[in-house]
Amino acid sequence: LAITAAYVLISLEYDPATPATPRLSQLEALEALTSNYCMALPLTEAEWHCLPTLIACRLAMSLTLGTYSASKDPENEYLRLTLVPGWKALQALRGRSSTEWVQMLQSH
């Protein structure tokens, strides 16, 4: 769930293909993901409280590996594709406390 959530947050940071297309907010996207996931497999209270940190860890790991790979092959544009969106996603996620995220996600 955390890995999927991390890549959902990254995908929200890409420029939209069509500007008129309405975009979900980070909260709306994570609410949709977690509520549908929990219909099949409900999270325990401990899992809820770990989730924001696990999402942030996956974003950090993706950014670290992407930066390293890009440094080894600087001509490869593909390796840098998610770096800017990944940093934006991580900054936005860490802009609220884990407790705030959990409260917002559990309330829907």
XYZ file of N, CA and C in Angstrom:
324
model
N 0.832 -1.190 0.000
C 0.000 0.000 0.000
C 0.875 1.251 0.000
N 1.916 1.259 0.823
C 2.792 2.440 0.905
C 3.520 2.681 -0.418
N 3.952 1.618 -1.065
C 4.660 1.769 -2.341
C 3.710 2.332 -3.398
N 2.521 1.795 -3.464
C 1.535 2.308 -4.416
C 1.209 3.759 -4.117
N 1.023 4.081 -2.848
C 0.709 5.461 -2.460
C 1.834 6.411 -2.859
N 3.070 5.983 -2.688
C 4.203 6.834 -3.060
C 4.161 7.163 -4.545
N 3.899 6.165 -5.378
C 3.881 6.414 -6.817
C 2.626 7.162 -7.262
N 1.538 7.029 -6.522
C 0.358 7.856 -6.798
C 0.709 9.322 -6.545
N 1.379 9.596 -5.425
C 1.766 10.973 -5.114
C 2.729 11.537 -6.158
N 3.662 10.710 -6.610
C 4.580 11.160 -7.667
C 3.796 11.480 -8.934
N 2.864 10.617 -9.297
C 2.116 10.823 -10.545
C 1.298 12.109 -10.509
N 0.858 12.524 -9.329
C 0.084 13.761 -9.213
C 0.935 15.003 -9.467
N 2.244 14.856 -9.375
C 3.143 15.995 -9.546
C 3.579 16.210 -10.998
N 3.256 15.271 -11.880
C 3.569 15.464 -13.292
C 2.635 16.510 -13.878
N 3.101 17.214 -14.891
C 2.232 18.156 -15.584
C 1.128 17.376 -16.282
N -0.112 17.851 -16.187
C -1.204 17.128 -16.838
C -1.077 17.184 -18.359
N -1.449 16.095 -18.986
C -1.404 16.033 -20.450
C -2.394 17.033 -21.047
N -3.548 17.130 -20.425
C -4.546 18.098 -20.859
C -4.883 18.983 -19.663
N -4.535 20.259 -19.721
C -4.740 21.156 -18.579
C -6.182 21.238 -18.083
N -7.153 20.990 -18.937
C -8.555 21.095 -18.530
C -9.012 19.895 -17.704
N -8.211 18.832 -17.670
C -8.578 17.637 -16.932
C -8.503 17.912 -15.434
N -9.608 17.695 -14.712
C -9.542 17.917 -13.262
C -8.595 16.907 -12.616
N -7.839 17.395 -11.653
C -6.871 16.538 -10.980
C -7.295 16.334 -9.539
N -7.001 15.159 -9.035
C -7.256 14.890 -7.624
C -6.203 15.579 -6.774
N -6.584 15.968 -5.589
C -5.601 16.449 -4.629
C -4.877 15.236 -4.052
N -3.783 15.490 -3.369
C -3.074 14.376 -2.723
C -3.993 13.659 -1.744
N -4.733 14.431 -0.970
C -5.635 13.831 0.006
C -6.704 12.994 -0.684
N -7.314 13.528 -1.742
C -8.352 12.782 -2.464
C -7.801 11.478 -3.037
N -6.602 11.541 -3.601
C -5.993 10.340 -4.186
C -5.680 9.301 -3.120
N -5.093 9.751 -2.012
C -4.767 8.805 -0.943
C -6.015 8.268 -0.261
N -7.054 9.086 -0.146
C -8.326 8.608 0.402
C -8.913 7.508 -0.477
N -8.907 7.734 -1.787
C -9.449 6.736 -2.716
C -8.657 5.433 -2.620
N -7.348 5.558 -2.606
C -6.494 4.368 -2.544
C -6.697 3.611 -1.233
N -6.602 4.321 -0.108
C -6.680 3.627 1.183
C -8.083 3.087 1.463
N -9.109 3.820 1.085
C -10.463 3.318 1.357
C -10.756 2.062 0.548
N -10.322 2.040 -0.709
C -10.538 0.838 -1.523
C -9.683 -0.324 -1.038
N -8.466 -0.044 -0.659
C -7.601 -1.089 -0.109
C -8.224 -1.679 1.153
N -8.709 -0.804 2.027
C -9.259 -1.253 3.316
C -10.573 -2.023 3.177
N -11.245 -1.867 2.045
C -12.439 -2.694 1.811
C -12.047 -4.162 1.700
N -10.885 -4.413 1.133
C -10.417 -5.783 0.972
C -9.602 -6.259 2.172
N -8.809 -5.351 2.737
C -7.920 -5.725 3.832
C -7.765 -4.531 4.783
N -8.613 -4.446 5.797
C -8.553 -3.303 6.718
C -7.195 -3.205 7.415
N -6.769 -1.963 7.636
C -5.514 -1.724 8.332
C -5.748 -1.721 9.842
N -4.753 -2.186 10.567
C -4.793 -2.072 12.023
C -4.422 -0.636 12.396
N -4.652 -0.276 13.641
C -4.293 1.065 14.100
C -2.786 1.294 13.950
N -1.992 0.299 14.261
C -0.531 0.422 14.124
C -0.140 0.633 12.660
N -0.799 -0.085 11.743
C -0.497 0.083 10.310
C -0.865 1.481 9.827
N -2.001 1.997 10.303
C -2.388 3.360 9.926
C -1.322 4.350 10.345
N -0.821 4.200 11.555
C 0.142 5.170 12.075
C 1.512 5.049 11.408
N 1.838 3.893 10.877
C 3.104 3.709 10.148
C 3.015 4.157 8.695
N 1.822 4.178 8.141
C 1.643 4.400 6.705
C 2.297 5.677 6.173
N 2.077 6.860 6.761
C 2.724 8.058 6.204
C 4.252 7.968 6.193
N 4.822 7.397 7.244
C 6.283 7.248 7.291
C 6.761 6.256 6.236
N 6.025 5.182 6.049
C 6.404 4.200 5.021
C 6.307 4.791 3.613
N 5.301 5.619 3.382
C 5.184 6.301 2.080
C 6.383 7.209 1.876
N 6.719 7.986 2.901
C 7.873 8.893 2.810
C 9.167 8.120 2.597
N 9.303 6.987 3.253
C 10.502 6.148 3.063
C 10.615 5.662 1.624
N 9.497 5.262 1.038
C 9.537 4.797 -0.352
C 9.895 5.941 -1.293
N 9.351 7.112 -1.046
C 9.706 8.270 -1.865
C 11.194 8.577 -1.738
N 11.702 8.560 -0.514
C 13.126 8.842 -0.293
C 14.006 7.798 -0.971
N 13.608 6.535 -0.885
C 14.387 5.476 -1.522
C 14.371 5.636 -3.045
N 13.227 5.942 -3.593
C 13.109 6.139 -5.037
C 13.976 7.309 -5.487
N 13.958 8.400 -4.711
C 14.769 9.570 -5.053
C 16.263 9.265 -4.945
N 16.636 8.533 -3.927
C 18.050 8.183 -3.743
C 18.548 7.302 -4.891
N 17.787 6.281 -5.217
C 18.189 5.387 -6.308
C 18.169 6.110 -7.648
N 17.177 6.951 -7.854
C 17.090 7.705 -9.104
C 18.250 8.679 -9.270
N 18.613 9.361 -8.186
C 19.731 10.305 -8.231
C 21.037 9.571 -8.481
N 21.225 8.454 -7.807
C 22.440 7.663 -8.003
C 22.530 7.160 -9.447
N 21.447 6.591 -9.934
C 21.441 6.063 -11.303
C 21.693 7.168 -12.323
N 21.085 8.324 -12.112
C 21.282 9.450 -13.030
C 22.725 9.946 -12.983
N 23.371 9.865 -11.831
C 24.771 10.299 -11.734
C 25.696 9.352 -12.499
N 25.302 8.107 -12.609
C 26.107 7.122 -13.336
C 25.890 7.191 -14.841
N 24.749 7.719 -15.254
C 24.417 7.820 -16.676
C 23.710 9.153 -16.929
N 24.447 10.262 -16.863
C 23.833 11.589 -16.942
C 23.127 11.896 -18.265
N 23.416 11.176 -19.314
C 22.766 11.409 -20.608
C 21.387 10.769 -20.689
N 21.075 9.877 -19.762
C 19.818 9.138 -19.795
C 18.715 9.959 -19.113
N 17.895 10.629 -19.904
C 16.814 11.473 -19.388
C 15.785 10.670 -18.592
N 15.573 9.439 -18.993
C 14.568 8.602 -18.327
C 14.865 8.455 -16.831
N 16.138 8.363 -16.496
C 16.517 8.159 -15.095
C 16.178 9.365 -14.216
N 16.000 10.526 -14.820
C 15.680 11.729 -14.051
C 14.193 12.081 -14.105
N 13.427 11.250 -14.759
C 12.017 11.544 -14.998
C 11.210 11.799 -13.729
N 11.449 11.033 -12.690
C 10.637 11.158 -11.475
C 11.298 11.984 -10.370
N 12.484 12.530 -10.623
C 13.186 13.227 -9.546
C 12.447 14.486 -9.073
N 12.094 15.375 -9.969
C 11.394 16.602 -9.555
C 10.016 16.267 -8.982
N 9.206 15.451 -9.666
C 7.914 15.093 -9.074
C 8.066 14.365 -7.732
N 9.102 13.550 -7.602
C 9.327 12.834 -6.348
C 9.648 13.763 -5.194
N 10.498 14.767 -5.450
C 10.819 15.743 -4.403
C 9.585 16.541 -4.009
N 8.785 16.939 -4.994
C 7.561 17.690 -4.694
C 6.605 16.847 -3.844
N 6.474 15.578 -4.201
C 5.591 14.679 -3.462
C 6.079 14.499 -2.024
N 7.379 14.313 -1.857
C 7.928 14.129 -0.512
C 7.759 15.395 0.329
N 8.018 16.544 -0.267
C 7.850 17.803 0.468
C 6.400 18.008 0.880
N 5.478 17.710 -0.007
C 4.061 17.877 0.315
C 3.630 16.895 1.410
N 4.094 15.663 1.307
C 3.736 14.655 2.312
C 4.266 15.069 3.678
N 5.496 15.547 3.728
C 6.106 15.917 5.000
C 5.660 17.301 5.473
N 4.835 17.971 4.685
C 4.294 19.264 5.079
C 3.221 19.150 6.157
N 2.780 17.937 6.404
C 1.814 17.656 7.470
C 2.402 16.548 8.328
N 1.981 16.491 9.548
C 2.478 15.429 10.423
C 1.827 14.096 10.049
N 2.466 13.023 10.457
C 1.895 11.694 10.219
C 0.526 11.578 10.867
N 0.387 12.142 12.049
C -0.894 12.093 12.757
C -1.990 12.799 11.963
N -1.657 13.948 11.371
C -2.644 14.666 10.553
C -3.087 13.820 9.369
N -2.127 13.218 8.663
C -2.466 12.380 7.512
C -3.372 11.227 7.949
N -3.011 10.558 9.033
C -3.804 9.415 9.490
C -5.224 9.857 9.829
N -5.355 10.957 10.553
C -6.684 11.450 10.915
C -7.509 11.785 9.672
N -6.908 12.423 8.709
C -7.629 12.790 7.481
C -8.031 11.549 6.699
N -7.141 10.582 6.578
C -7.436 9.387 5.798
C -8.448 8.486 6.490
N -8.375 8.392 7.791
C -9.316 7.524 8.517
C -10.717 8.134 8.605
N -10.828 9.448 8.449
C -12.135 10.096 8.588
C -13.008 9.914 7.357
N -12.464 9.348 6.306
C -13.259 9.169 5.077
C -13.500 7.731 4.771
